[in-house]
Structures are given as structure tokens and as C-alpha cells.
XYZ file of C-alpha atoms in Angstrom:
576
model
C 0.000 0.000 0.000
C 1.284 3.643 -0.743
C 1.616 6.026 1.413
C -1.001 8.443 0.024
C -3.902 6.055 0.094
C -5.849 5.313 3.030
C -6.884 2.090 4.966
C -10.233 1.966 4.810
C -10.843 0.913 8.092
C -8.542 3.998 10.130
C -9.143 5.178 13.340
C -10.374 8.743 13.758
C -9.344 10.855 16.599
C -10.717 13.847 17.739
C -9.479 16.743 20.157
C -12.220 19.486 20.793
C -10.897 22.881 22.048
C -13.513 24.444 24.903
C -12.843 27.421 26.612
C -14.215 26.319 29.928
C -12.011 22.878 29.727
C -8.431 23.005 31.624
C -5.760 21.702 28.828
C -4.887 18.624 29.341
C -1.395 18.130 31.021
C 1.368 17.621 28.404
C 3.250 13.792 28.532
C 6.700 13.741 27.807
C 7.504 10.260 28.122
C 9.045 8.653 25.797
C 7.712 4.996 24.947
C 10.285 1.843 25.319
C 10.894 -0.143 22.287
C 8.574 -2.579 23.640
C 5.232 -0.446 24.407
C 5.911 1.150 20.538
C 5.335 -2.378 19.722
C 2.247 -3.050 21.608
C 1.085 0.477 20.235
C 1.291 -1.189 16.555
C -1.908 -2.009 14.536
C -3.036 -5.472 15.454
C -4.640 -7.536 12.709
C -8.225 -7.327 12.930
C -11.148 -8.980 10.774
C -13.197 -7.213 8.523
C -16.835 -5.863 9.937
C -15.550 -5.760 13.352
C -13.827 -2.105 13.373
C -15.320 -0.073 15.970
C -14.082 3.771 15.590
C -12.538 4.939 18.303
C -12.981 8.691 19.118
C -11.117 10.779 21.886
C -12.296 14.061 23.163
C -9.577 16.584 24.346
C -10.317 20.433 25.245
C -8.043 23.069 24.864
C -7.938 27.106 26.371
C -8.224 29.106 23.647
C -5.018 30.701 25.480
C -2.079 29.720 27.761
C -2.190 26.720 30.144
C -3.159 27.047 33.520
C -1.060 25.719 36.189
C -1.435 22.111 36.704
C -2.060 21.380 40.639
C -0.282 18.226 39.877
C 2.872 20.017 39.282
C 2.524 21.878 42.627
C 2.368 19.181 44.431
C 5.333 18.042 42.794
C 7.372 20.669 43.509
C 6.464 20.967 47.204
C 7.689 17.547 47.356
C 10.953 18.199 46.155
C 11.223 21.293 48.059
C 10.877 19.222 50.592
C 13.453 16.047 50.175
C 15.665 19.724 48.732
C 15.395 20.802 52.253
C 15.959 17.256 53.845
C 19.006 17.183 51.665
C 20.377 20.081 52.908
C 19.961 19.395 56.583
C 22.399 16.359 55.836
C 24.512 18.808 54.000
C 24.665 21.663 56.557
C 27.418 20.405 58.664
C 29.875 19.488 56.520
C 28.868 22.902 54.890
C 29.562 24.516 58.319
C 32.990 22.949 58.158
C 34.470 24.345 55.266
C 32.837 27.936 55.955
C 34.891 27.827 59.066
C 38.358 26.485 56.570
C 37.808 29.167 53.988
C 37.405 32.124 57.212
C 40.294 30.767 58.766
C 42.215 31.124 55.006
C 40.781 34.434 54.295
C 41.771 35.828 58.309
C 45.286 34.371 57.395
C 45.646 35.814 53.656
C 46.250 32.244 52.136
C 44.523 32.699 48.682
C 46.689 35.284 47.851
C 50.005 33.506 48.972
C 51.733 32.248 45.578
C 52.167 28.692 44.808
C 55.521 28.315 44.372
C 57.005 25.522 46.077
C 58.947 25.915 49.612
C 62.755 26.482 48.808
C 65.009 24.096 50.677
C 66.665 24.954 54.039
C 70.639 25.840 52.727
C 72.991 23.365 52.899
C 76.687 24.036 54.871
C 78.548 22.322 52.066
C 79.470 24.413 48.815
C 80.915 23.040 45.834
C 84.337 25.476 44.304
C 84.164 25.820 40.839
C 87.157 24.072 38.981
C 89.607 25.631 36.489
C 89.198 24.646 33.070
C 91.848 22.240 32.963
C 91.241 20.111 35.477
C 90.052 16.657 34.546
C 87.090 15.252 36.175
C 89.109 13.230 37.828
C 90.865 15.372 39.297
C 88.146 17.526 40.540
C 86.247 14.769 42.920
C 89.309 15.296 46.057
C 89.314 19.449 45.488
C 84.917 19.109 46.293
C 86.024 17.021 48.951
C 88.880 19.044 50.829
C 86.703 22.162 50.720
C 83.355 20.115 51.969
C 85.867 19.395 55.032
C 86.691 23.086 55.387
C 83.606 24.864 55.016
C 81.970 23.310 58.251
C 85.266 23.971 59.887
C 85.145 27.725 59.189
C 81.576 27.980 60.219
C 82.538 26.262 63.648
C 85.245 28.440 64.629
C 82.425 31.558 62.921
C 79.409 30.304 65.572
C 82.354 29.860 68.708
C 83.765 33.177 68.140
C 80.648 35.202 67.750
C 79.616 33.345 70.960
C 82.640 34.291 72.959
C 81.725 38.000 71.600
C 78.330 38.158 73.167
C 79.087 36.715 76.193
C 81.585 39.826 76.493
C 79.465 41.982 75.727
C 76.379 40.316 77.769
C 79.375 40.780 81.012
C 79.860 44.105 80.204
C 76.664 45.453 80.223
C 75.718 43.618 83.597
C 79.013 45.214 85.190
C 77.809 48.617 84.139
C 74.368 47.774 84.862
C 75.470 46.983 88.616
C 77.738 50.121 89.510
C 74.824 52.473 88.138
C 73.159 50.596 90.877
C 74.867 51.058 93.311
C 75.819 54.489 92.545
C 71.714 55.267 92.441
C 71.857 53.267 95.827
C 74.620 55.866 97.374
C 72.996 59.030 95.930
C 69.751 57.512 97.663
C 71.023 57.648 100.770
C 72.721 61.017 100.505
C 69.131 62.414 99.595
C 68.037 60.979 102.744
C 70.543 62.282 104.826
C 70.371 66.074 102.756
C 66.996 66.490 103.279
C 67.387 66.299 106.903
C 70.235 68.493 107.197
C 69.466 71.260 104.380
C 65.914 70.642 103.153
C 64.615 70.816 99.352
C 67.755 73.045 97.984
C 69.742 69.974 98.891
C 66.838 67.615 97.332
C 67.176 69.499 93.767
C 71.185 68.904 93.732
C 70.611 65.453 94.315
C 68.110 64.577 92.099
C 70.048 66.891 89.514
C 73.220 64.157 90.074
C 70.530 61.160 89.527
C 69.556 61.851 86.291
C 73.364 61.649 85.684
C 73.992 58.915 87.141
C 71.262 56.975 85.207
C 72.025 58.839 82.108
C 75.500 57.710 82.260
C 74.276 53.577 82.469
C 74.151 52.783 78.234
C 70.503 51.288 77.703
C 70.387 49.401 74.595
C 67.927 50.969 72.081
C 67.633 48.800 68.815
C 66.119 45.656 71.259
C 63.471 48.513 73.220
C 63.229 49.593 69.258
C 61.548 45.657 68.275
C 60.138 45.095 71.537
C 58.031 48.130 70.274
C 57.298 47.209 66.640
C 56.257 43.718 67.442
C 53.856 45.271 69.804
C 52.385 47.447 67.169
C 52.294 44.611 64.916
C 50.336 42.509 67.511
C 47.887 45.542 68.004
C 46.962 45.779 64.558
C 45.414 42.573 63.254
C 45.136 42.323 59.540
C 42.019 42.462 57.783
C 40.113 38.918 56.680
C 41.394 39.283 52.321
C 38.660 39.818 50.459
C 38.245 36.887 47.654
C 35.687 36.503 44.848
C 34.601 33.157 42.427
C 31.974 33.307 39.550
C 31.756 36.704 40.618
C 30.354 36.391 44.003
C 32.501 36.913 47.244
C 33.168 34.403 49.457
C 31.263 34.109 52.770
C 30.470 37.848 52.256
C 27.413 36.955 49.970
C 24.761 34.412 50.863
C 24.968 32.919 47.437
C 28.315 31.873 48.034
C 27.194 28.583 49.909
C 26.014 27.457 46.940
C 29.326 27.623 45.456
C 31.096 25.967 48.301
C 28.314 22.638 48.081
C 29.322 22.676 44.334
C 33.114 21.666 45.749
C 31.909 20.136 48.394
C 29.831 17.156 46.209
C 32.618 17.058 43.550
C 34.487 15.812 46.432
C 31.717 13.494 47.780
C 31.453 15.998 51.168
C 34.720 15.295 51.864
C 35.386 18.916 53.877
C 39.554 18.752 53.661
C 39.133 17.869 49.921
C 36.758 20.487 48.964
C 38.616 22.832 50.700
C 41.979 22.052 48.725
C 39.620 22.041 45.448
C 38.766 25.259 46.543
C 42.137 27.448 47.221
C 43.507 25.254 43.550
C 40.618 26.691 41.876
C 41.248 30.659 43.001
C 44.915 30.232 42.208
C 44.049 28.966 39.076
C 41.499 31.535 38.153
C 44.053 34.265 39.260
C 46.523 32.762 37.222
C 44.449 32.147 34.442
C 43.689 36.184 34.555
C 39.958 35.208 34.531
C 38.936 38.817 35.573
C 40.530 40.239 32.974
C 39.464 37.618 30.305
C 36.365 38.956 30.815
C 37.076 41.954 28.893
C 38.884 40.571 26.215
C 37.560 40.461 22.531
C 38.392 37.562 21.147
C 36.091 37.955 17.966
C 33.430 36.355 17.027
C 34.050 33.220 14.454
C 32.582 30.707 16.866
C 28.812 32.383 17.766
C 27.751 29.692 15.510
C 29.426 26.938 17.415
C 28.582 27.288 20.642
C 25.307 29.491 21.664
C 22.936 29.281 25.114
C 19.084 28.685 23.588
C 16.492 28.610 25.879
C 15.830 26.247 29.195
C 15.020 22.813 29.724
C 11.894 21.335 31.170
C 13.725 22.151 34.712
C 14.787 25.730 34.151
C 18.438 25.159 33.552
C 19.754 27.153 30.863
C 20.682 25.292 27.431
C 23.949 25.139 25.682
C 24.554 24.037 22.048
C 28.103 23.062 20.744
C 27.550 22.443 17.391
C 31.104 20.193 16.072
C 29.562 20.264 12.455
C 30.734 23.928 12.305
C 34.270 22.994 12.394
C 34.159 21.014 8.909
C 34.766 24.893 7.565
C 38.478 23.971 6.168
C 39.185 28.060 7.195
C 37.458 27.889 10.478
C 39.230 24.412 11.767
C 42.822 26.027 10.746
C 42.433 29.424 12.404
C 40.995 27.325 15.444
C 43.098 24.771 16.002
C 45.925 24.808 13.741
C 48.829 25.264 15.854
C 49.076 25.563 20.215
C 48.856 29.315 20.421
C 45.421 28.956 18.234
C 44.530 26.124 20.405
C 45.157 28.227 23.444
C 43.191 30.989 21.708
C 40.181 28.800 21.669
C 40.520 27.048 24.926
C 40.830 31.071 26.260
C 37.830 32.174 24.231
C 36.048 28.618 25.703
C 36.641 29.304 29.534
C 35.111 33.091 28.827
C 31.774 32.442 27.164
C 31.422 29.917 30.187
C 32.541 32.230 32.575
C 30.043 34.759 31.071
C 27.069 31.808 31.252
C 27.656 31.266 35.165
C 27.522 34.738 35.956
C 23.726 35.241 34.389
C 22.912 32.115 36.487
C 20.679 32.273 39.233
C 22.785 31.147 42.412
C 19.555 32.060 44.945
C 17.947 28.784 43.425
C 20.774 25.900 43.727
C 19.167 23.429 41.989
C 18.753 25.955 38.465
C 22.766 27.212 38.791
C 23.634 24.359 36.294
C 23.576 24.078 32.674
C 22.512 21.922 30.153
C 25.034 21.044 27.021
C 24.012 19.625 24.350
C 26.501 17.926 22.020
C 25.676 17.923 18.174
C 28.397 15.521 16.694
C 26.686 15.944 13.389
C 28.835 16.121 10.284
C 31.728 17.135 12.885
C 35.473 16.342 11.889
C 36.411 12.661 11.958
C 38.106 10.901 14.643
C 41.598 11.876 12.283
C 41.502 15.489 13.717
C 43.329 14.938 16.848
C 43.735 19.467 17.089
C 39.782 19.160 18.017
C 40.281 16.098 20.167
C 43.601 17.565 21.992
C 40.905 20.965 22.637
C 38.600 19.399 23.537
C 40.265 17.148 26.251
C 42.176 20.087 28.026
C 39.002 21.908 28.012
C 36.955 19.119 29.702
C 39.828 18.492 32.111
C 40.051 22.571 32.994
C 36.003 22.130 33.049
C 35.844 19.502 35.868
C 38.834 20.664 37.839
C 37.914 24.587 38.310
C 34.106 24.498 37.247
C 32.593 21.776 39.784
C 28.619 21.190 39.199
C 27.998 23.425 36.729
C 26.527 20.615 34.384
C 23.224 19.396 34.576
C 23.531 17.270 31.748
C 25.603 16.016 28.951
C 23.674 14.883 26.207
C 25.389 13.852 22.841
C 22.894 13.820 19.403
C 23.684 12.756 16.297
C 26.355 10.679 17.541
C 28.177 8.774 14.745
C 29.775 5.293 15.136
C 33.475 5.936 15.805
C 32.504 8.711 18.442
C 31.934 5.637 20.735
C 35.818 4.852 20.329
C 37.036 8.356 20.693
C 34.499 8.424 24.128
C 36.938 5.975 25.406
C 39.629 8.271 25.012
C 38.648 10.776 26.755
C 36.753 8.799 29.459
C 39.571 8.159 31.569
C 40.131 12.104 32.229
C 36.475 12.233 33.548
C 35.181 10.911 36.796
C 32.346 8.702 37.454
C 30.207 11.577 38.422
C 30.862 13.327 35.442
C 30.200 10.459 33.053
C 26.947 9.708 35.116
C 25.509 12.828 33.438
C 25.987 11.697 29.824
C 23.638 10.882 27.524
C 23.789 9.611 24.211
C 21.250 9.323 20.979
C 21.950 8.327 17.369
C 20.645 10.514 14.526
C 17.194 8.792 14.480
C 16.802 8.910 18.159
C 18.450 12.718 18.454
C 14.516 14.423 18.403
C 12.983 12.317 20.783
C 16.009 12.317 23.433
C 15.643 16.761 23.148
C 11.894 16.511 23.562
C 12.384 14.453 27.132
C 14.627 17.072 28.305
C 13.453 20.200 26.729
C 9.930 21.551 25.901
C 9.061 22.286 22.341
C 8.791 25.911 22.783
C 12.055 25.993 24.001
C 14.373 23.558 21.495
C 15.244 25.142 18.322
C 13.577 23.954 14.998
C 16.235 22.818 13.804
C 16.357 20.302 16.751
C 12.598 18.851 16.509
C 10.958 22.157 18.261
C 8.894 25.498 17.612
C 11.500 28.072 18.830
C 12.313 30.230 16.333
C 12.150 33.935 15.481
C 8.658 35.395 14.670
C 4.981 35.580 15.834
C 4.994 32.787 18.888
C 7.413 33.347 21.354
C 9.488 30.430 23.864
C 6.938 31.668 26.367
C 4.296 30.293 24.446
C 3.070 26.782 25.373
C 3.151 23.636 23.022
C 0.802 20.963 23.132
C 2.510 17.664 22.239
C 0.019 14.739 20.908
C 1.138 11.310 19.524
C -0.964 10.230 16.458
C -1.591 6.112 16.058
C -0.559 4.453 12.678
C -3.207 4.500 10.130
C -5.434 7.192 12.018
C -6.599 10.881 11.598
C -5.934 13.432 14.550
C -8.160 16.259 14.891
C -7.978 19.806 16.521
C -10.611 21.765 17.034
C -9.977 25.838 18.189
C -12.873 27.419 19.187
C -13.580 31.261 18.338
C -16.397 33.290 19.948
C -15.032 36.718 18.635
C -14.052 38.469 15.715
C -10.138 38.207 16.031
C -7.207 37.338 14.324
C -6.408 33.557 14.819
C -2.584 32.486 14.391
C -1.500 29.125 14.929
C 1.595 26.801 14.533
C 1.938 23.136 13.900
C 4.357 20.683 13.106
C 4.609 16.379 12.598
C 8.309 15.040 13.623
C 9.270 13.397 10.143
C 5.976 14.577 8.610
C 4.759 12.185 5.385
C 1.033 12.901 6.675
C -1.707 14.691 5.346
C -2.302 18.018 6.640
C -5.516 20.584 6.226
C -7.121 23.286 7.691
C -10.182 24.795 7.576
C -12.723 27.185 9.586
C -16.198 26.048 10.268
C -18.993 28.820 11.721
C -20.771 27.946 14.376
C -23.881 29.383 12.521
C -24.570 25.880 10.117
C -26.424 28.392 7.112
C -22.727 29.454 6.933
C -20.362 27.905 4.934
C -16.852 26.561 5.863
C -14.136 28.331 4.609
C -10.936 26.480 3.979
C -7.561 27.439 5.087
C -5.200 24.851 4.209
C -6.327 22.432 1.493
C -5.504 19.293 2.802
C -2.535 17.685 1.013
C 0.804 15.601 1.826
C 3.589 17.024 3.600
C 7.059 15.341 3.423
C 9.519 15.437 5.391
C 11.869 17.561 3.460
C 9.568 20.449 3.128
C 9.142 23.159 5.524
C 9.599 21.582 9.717
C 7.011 24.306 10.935
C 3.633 25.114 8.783
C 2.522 28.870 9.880
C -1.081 29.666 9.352
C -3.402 33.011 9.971
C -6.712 33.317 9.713
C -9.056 36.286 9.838
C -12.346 35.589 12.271
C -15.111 37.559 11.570
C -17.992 35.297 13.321
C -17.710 32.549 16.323
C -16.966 29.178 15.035
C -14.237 27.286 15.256
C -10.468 25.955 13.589
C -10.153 22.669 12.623
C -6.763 20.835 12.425
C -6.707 17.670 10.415
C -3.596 15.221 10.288
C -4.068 12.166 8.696
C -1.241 9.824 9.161
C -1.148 6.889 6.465
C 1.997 5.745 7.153
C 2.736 2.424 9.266
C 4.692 4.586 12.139
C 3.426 6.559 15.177
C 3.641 10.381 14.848
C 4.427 13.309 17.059
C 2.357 16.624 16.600
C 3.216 19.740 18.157
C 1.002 22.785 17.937
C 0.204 26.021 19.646
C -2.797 28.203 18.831
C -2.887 32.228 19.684
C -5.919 34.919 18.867
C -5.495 38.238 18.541
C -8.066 41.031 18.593
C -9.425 42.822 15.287
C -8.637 46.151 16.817
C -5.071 45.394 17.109
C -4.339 45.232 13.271
């Protein structure tokens, strides 16, 4: 049987639009292989058809919020804030690490390695004549001497202070006692002669105690040390992603980010955490914000949209790089590939800080991977980027992935995977996710709503009339059946309305029928076969000038199931 005829015993399935009806909630599941084949026309004998007819509403405008979904999320709020309860102390821990590093400045502290305590032996450096052999008993008579020197250095300097340490105490003593004699001649004065006597006396004090030396450079540090332990210094004031540490409230967040990729292990998360600032100051990532580094690669890698759990979406797009020009100013040499991997870590950089760090669980991002028509596993420039950036990823970008999902994949992608797997840990490659080009639609669609996923990926989201705020209704149409929408109109307006069949090779018509029956319908889109190479998303309008309503016909001939995606929006006369 061709595809353009049809069985003559097809189920017929309605969906009836009413504006007093909630819209049904939208199903994203994905059949397993094994309900697609219970879903397949059984064999049935002739006369004993029985048409099978199902009745869905629709709003004639957005969806209203499904109670179901409420419930849902106060549910996970819930186990969220059960999670964090179990969370909160080793949280607590590493607060109190990272204050204890900021109070001590040890972020800014540079990570070079400790130099080695010197060594008492030196080595003389021999004339030019000398043979080697002859050089081995010179590096040994002078290792002999040198500690010899040093000795006699240490015993003298010794002998030195404890001169000096006796001389001082003998002075030290006689000023005593010469303070002692001029008390007692005060004493006696002041009986004899009264206060003229007193002033002489004390006049020959201050000369005796002038004339005592007093050491000033030890006075001098006793001083400056106090100072020093009067004036604390100030906690150092560090930053990541653009929030401040500890100073923000966002910032614990960040620290259970380090503290997971480290499976709560405080010490570890902690050491994660001062790598990662050196890094980043290393790195210059401040300043790489404000660096133009052109704009070749918009078409590679670009943030579309959200996914069904309002994590932003990233596409890298590998088929871009099959541009001969593009793959040799990319990647043609290390200072290109450096270029890249520095134009890479920015446009992340960029995507964290428009996250939303007051909601942990939407701070991540989605990538997805399209491997289609992307250089073969031969290019090892794209493979070499692409591992270092991965590996700079995971070491100084912890939970910032929701998922990894790879479309399109091809069949030797599976053997460069391995390659790079090892670099990766097991939490990392937990969050992959891979589809084959046939598969690559349906895999989007459980992750991301139609509204949201490019048209280019199976969706609706595209510039013009309908917006990614604009709901999609998803329906699945049986083999050998007819799918009908019905979009009812009580007002003049302006109807507009999208639709779209994943793979198409259906039949597809519109038409408007007035609810007054001495009318007559008025067809919009003569029905006729669309194939799957023609346009992905069919864009109709139709003028209202009486109530009635928009019918939607899709008859599938075909022996496979169908996906239908459609949206409907009205718009008031006046407005034109």
C-alpha cells in the first residue's frame, strides 16, 4: 500500500478545544521499544472495526497551572530541604576552613614551592683544565673546610656576646649602686638642708642613670612587634563566579558545588577550593572577561532557551568545524589552540555569571553535544581541545553541568568516548547521555519543551509571531489514524496558529467552520501531503469575523506513530 492512500478501516481521533475545559497536562515520556510495539496495529477482521474517538479540550489561550505540578514541587522542596539538613554540617565545616584562610591571607600567597633549608657544604668551581678526575678530592677538601670555618664563625661570635652580655651587667650593677649611694645622701640632705639639697641630688641622679648605656635597637623591636600585635590584619577579600566568598549568601552554593565534587569530603573540597582561586588568578579570569576575542565561533557554541527544569541550554555544534578556514584558524597550531581554549573558559565564565545562584538546583547548565557532520576521529587538534578543556572544566568548574547529552552521535565517536573517558570521573560520566541521529529528536523533547528547542532540533522556537513563552501541546498520532484539533472562536479576532509532525509524510488541512450551520466553511489549508523535506514548521493566519471554530486535520497513512506539536494564539481585530 502507498503512502497516500488510506486504509479503509482507520481510526479517527478527535481533540475538541472548549474554553471552559483546563488543557490537558502535556506527557513527555518517551515509549520503550517494547510499548511502541504493543502500540502497533493489530490484525483485525473485517466488519468488526469499531471507531474509536477521543475528546480533548483546549484554552483558547495559555495553560493554567497544573495542581499536579505543585504538588510536585512541594515535594521536592521538601526532600531539597531534607538534603540540605544532611549537607549543613559538613557545609559549616568548610565555611569555618575558607574564614580561617581568608583571616590568614592564604589565597593570595603564591604557589611556588617551599625552597630548601641551605645546605653548609658548597661546591668550588674548577679551572678549566682540570680533569674530572681530578676535581672529585678538590669538592672534597673544601666540603671538610667549610663546616670547619663555620665552627670556629658560631664559637667566636659566641665568645663576643658573652663579652658583651658581662659588660653590660658590670655597668648595669655600679649604676646601681651608685643610684643606691645618691639615695642615701638624699636621705641624709633632706634632713640636714631641706629641698635646695633635694634638687642637687636629684640633679646628680639623672646623671647617674644617664650615664648607664641602655640598649635601644632591642626597646626599638620590643616596640614594633607590639604594634604589629595591636593591629590585626584584615580577613582578604576573595571573589569566584563573581560572588565573594562568605560575604554573599549565594556563596554557599558555590562551596556545596566543591563540596559534592568531592563526595562531602570537607579537607578535599577545601583544597579544590584554594587550587581553583589560584588557578582563576593565574588564568587572569577577571581580565578575560574583557577581552575580545572575535566572534568566528557564535555559531558553534550558543545558550538557547531552558530545559523542562529551568536550567539554561547550551549548544556546541562540532559540524561547524568542517569549515576547512574555520578548523585552521581554530586549532591549527598551540597558540590557536590556546586561543580557543581562552575564548572557551570566557563564554562559560560569562554563562555562570547570568545564572541564578539564589535557586541551587537551576545554577547548572545543560550542554548539548551535536556531533553531526563534525570532523572525523583523524583530527586529533579538536580532540587535543577538547580534552584540556573538559579536564580545565571539571577541575575549576565543579557542578555546573546538569547534563551532557550527545545527538547525532556517529559510530566511531563511541571509540574516541573511550579516550577521553579516563580524564572524567564517574560523576561526570553519570551525566551523559547519548542518541543516534534517528533517536536525536525524541532524546531533546524528554529534556526540553518544544517551545524551548530550536527547529532545527525537533521544536517550535524560532524567530517570529509565537514566542518560547508560548506553550506547546505535544500529541502522539496512532498508525493508520486521523488526529483532529478543534480551536474554538467566539469573537471576531485574528487567529494564528503553529503546527508541526516530527518526520511529517502525513496529510495536513485546515479549515474554519462557523458555528452558525447556514454558513459555509471556509478552507484554510487544502488538505494535502507534507514530506519530510519540506518546511519543519507550517505557519497559518486566519481572519475571524464570526464565532466558530479551527479545525486541524492530520491524517497519518503511514505504518509509524507520529508526534504533533502545535500552539494556537488569537489576537483582537482592533489590534491590526
Amino acid at each position: 500500500m502507498s503512502h497516500d492512500q488510506t486504509p479503509p478501516q482507520a481510526e479517527e481521533v478527535l481533540v475538541v478545544a472548549n474554553e471552559n475545559v483546563p488543557q490537558p497536562e502535556k506527557t513527555t515520556t518517551i515509549p520503550l521499544e517494547s510499548e511502541q510495539q504493543d502500540q502497533q496495529p493489530q490484525p483485525e477482521k473485517k466488519n468488526n472495526l469499531v471507531p474509536v474517538v477521543e475528546s480533548v479540550t483546549l484554552e483558547t489561550h495559555l495553560s493554567k497551572p497544573n495542581t499536579d505540578d505543585t504538588d510536585k514541587d512541594e515535594t521536592t522542596k521538601t526532600s531539597q530541604s531534607d538534603l540540605l539538613e544532611n549537607e549543613n554540617k559538613p557545609l559549616q565545616e568548610l565555611k569555618s576552613l575558607v574564614q580561617q584562610a581568608l583571616n590568614n591571607h592564604e589565597f593570595s600567597k603564591p604557589s611556588t614551592k617551599e625552597d630548601k633549608p641551605p645546605t653548609t657544604t658548597t661546591v668550588a668551581a674548577a679551572p678549566e683544565n682540570v680533569t674530572p678526575a681530578e676535581e672529585e678530592p678538590v669538592q672534597q677538601k673544601d666540603k671538610e673546610e667549610v663546616p670547619t670555618k663555620k665552627e670556629e664563625e658560631k664559637e667566636q661570635d659566641k665568645k663576643e656576646d658573652e663579652v658583651k652580655e658581662t659588660v653590660v651587667e658590670k655597668e648595669q650593677e655600679e649604676g646601681d649602686k651608685k643610684e643606691e649611694k645618691v639615695k642615701e645622701t638624699v636621705v641624709a640632705a633632706v634632713d640636714e638642708d631641706g629641698a635646695k639639697t633635694v634638687e642637687a641630688i636629684e640633679e646628680s641622679v639623672v646623671a647617674v642613670s644617664s650615664s648607664v648605656p641602655v640598649p635601644q635597637e632591642p626597646v626599638e623591636s620590643k616596640a614594633e612587634s607590639k604594634d604589629e600585635a595591636t593591629l590585626p590584619l584584615q580577613p582578604e577579600e576573595v571573589s569566584i563566579y563573581g560572588i565573594p566568598l562568605l560575604a554573599d549568601e549565594r556563596s554557599d552554593v558555590i562551596l556545596l558545588k566543591f563540596l559534592r565534587a568531592r563526595d562531602f569530603k570537607v579537607k578535599e573540597a577545601f583544597t579544590m577550593i584554594k587550587d581553583t582561586i589560584r588557578w582563576r588568578k593565574e588564568f587572569g579570569i577577571e581580565e578575560l572577561l574583557d577581552e575580545k576575542l572575535g566572534d568566528e565561533l557564535e555559531k558553534a557554541v550558543y545558550m538557547h532557551g531552558f530545559d523542562k527544569e529551568n536550567h539554561p541550554v547550551c549548544y556546541n555544534i562540532y559540524g561547524e568545524f568542517q569549515n576547512k578556514e574555520l578548523y585552521k584558524k581554530t586549532f591549527s597550531d598551540e597558540e590557536k589552540r590556546q586561543n580557543f581554549l581562552r575564548w572557551r573558559i570566557q563564554f562559560l565564565e560569562k554563562s555562570i555569571r547570568n545564572l541564578d545562584f539564589n535557586n541551587g538546583d537551576a545554577c547548572t547548565i545543560v550542554h548539548v553535544n551535536d556531533l553531526k557532520d563534525s570532523p572525523g576521529p583523524g583530527k586529533w587538534e579538536l580532540r587535543q581541545a577538547t580534552k584540556q578543556a573538559l579536564q580545565l572544566f571539571q577541575d575549576n568548574y565543579p557542578e555546573f553541568v546538569a547534563k551532557q547529552v550527545f545527538i547525532n552521535v556517529p559510530w566511531w565517536y563511541l571509540a574516541v568516548n573511550r579516550m577521553i573517558s579516563p580524564f572524567l570521573t564517574q560523576r561526570t560520566k553519570s551525566k551523559f547521555v547519548f542518541a543516534g541521529p534517528s533517536k536525536s529528536t525524541e532524546t531533546l523533547l524528554s529534556y526540553i519543551a518544544p517551545e524551548q528547542l530550536p527547529v532545527k532540533y525537533g521544536g517550535l522556537s524560532k524567530d517570529g509571531e509565537f514566542g518560547n513563552s508560548d506553550a506547546v501541546t505535544e500529541a502522539t498520532i496512532k498508525p493508520a489514524s486521523k488526529y483532529t484539533v478543534e480551536f474554538p472562536v467566539t469573537e471576531k479576532c485574528l487567529v494564528s496558529w503553529e503546527v508541526r509532525v516530527i518526520g511529517w509524510e502525513v496529510k495536513y488541512g485546515a479549515e474554519f467552520v462557523p458555528t452558525n450551520e447556514e454558513s459555509y466553511t471556509v478552507i484554510v489549508q487544502k488538505a494535502r501531503k507534507v514530506s519530510s523535506s519540506e518546511e519543519a514548521v507550517i505557519c497559518n493566519r486566519f481572519k475571524v469575523g464570526e464565532s466558530g471554530k479551527v479545525v486541524l486535520t492530520i491524517d497519518n497513512t503511514s505504518s509509524k506513530k507520529k508526534k504533533l506539536l502545535y500552539r494556537f494564539k488569537t489576537k483582537s481585530s482592533l489590534e491590526d
